Coordinates of C-alpha atoms and ligand atoms in Angstrom, one line a residue:
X1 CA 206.1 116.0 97.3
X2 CA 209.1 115.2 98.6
X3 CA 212.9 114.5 96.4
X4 CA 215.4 112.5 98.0
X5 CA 218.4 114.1 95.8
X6 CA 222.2 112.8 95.8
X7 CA 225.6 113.0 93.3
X8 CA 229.2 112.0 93.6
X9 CA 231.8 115.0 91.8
X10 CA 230.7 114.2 88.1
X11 CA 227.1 115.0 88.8
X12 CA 227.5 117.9 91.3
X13 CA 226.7 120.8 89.5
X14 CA 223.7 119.2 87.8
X15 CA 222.4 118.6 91.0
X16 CA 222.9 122.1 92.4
X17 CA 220.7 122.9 89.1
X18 CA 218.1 120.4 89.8
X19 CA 217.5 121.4 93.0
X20 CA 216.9 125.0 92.5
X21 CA 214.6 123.7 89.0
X22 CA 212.6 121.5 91.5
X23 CA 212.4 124.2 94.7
X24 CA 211.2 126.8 92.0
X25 CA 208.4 124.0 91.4
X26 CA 207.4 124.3 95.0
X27 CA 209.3 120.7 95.8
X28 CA 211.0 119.7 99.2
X29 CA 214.4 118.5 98.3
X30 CA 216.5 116.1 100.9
X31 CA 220.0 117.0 99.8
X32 CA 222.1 114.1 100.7
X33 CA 225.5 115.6 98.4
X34 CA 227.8 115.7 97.3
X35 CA 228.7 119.8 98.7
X36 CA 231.7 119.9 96.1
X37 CA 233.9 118.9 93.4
X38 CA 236.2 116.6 94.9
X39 CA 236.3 113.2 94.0
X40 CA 234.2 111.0 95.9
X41 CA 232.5 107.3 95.6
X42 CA 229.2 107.4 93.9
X43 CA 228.2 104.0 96.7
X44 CA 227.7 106.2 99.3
X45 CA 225.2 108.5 97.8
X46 CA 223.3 106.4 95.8
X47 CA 222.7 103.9 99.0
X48 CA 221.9 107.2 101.4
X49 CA 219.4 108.3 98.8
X50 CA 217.8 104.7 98.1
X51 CA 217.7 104.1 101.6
X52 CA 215.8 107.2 102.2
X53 CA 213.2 106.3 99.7
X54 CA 212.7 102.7 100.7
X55 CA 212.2 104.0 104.4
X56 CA 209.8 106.2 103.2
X57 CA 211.6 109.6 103.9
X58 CA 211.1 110.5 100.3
X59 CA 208.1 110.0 97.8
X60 CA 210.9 109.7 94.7
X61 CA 214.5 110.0 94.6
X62 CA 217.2 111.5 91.9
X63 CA 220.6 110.1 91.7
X64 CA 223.5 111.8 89.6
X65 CA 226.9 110.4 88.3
X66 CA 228.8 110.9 85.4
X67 CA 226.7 108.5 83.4
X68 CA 223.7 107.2 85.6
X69 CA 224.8 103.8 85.6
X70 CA 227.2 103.5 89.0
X71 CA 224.5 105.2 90.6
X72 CA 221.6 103.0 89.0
X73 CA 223.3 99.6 89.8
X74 CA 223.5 100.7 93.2
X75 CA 220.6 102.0 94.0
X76 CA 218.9 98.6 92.8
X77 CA 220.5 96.8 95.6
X78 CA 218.5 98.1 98.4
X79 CA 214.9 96.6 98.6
X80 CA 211.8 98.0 97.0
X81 CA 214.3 100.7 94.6
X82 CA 213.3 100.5 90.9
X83 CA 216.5 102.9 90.1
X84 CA 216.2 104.2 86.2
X85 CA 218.8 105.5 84.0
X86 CA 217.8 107.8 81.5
X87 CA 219.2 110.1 79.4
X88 CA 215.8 110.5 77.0
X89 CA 212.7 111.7 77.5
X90 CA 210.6 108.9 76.3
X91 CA 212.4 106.1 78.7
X92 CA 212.0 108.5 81.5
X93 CA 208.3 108.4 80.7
X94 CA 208.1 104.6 80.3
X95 CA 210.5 104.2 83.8
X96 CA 207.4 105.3 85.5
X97 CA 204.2 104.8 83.4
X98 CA 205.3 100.8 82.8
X99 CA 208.3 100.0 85.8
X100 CA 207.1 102.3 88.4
X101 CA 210.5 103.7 88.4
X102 CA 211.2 105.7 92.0
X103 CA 214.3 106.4 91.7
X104 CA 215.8 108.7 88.5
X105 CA 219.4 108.6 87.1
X106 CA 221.2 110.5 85.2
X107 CA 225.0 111.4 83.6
X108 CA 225.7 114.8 84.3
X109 CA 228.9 114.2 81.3
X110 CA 225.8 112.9 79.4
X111 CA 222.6 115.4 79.1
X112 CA 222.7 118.6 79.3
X113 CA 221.2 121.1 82.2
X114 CA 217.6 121.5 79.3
X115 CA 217.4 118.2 78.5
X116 CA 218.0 116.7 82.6
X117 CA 215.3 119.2 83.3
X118 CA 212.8 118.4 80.8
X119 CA 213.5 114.6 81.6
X120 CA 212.7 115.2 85.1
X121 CA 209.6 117.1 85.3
X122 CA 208.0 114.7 82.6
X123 CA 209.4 111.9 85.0
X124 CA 207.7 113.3 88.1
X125 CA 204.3 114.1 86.0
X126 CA 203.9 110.6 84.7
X127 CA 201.9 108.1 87.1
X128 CA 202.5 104.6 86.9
X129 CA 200.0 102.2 84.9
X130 CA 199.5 99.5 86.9
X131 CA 197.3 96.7 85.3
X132 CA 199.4 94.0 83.7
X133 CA 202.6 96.7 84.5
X134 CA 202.0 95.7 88.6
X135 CA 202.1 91.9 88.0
X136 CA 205.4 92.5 87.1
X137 CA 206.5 94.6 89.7
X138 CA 204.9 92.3 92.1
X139 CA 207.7 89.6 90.2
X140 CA 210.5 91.7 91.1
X141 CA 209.3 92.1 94.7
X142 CA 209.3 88.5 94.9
X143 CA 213.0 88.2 93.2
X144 CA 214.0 90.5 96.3
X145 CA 212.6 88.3 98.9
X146 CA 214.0 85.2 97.1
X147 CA 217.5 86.4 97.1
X148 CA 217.1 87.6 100.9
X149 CA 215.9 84.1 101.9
X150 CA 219.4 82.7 100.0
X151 CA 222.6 82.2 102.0
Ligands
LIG201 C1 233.4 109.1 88.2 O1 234.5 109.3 87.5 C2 232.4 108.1 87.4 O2 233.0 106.9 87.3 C3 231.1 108.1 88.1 O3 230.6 109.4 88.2 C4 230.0 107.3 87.4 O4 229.9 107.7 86.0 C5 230.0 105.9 87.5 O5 229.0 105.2 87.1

């Protein structure tokens, strides 16, 4: 398996610790930054990682800002991205068994190192449903080739 992996300065050292909990797992990490603590704009990463994983470059992707959300509404943009944030262990669970979830978010000023680890492993163990969950998904595809048809 394959982790596209990105943060802006607020999720930077939960990344650094995500990446060596998911290499210790045996996991090929993509690390797309942020190398540092200097302010920078969560855009960039979150497209760079998104991108990766639509393109196939990447079975799954993680995304880190101070609260998941900039990263989230982001990542969403870019075709075929079901982007997540969670900062519990049940939604991360449901992101994947019911939405198919392939990207994660999270708020490095929200969960802690245990709990952004837990949350991710039980993310990357749980498959996706299907059944009625993939009629749905198949409605959100649409909705992305709808808006791309629209002036
Ligand atoms: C950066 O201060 C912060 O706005 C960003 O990390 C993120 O939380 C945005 O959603």
């Amino acid at each position: 398996m394959r982790i596209a992996i990105g943060a802006d300065h607020a999720g930077y050292a939960l990344k650094t610790i995500l990446i060596a909990h998911l290499q210790a797992q045996g996991i090929e990490v993509l690390d797309f930054g942020t190398h540092g603590l200097d302010a920078v704009d969560y855009p960039d990463y979150a497209r760079a990682v998104a991108e990766a994983v639509a393109r196939g470059e990447a079975d799954y992707g993680v995304l880190i800002c101070g609260t998941g959300i900039g990263m989230s509404i982001t990542a969403n943009k870019v075709p075929g991205i079901r982007a997540a944030a969670v900062s519990d262990v049940y939604t991360a669970k449901m992101s994947r068994a019911h939405n198919n979830a392939n990207i994660l978010c999270l708020g490095g000023r929200v969960v802690g190192p245990g709990l952004a680890q837990e949350i991710l492993d039980v993310w990357l163990r749980t498959p996706f449903e299907g059944g009625r969950h993939e009629r749905r998904i198949a409605k959100i595809r649409a909705l992305e080739t709808d808006c791309g048809k629209r002036p």
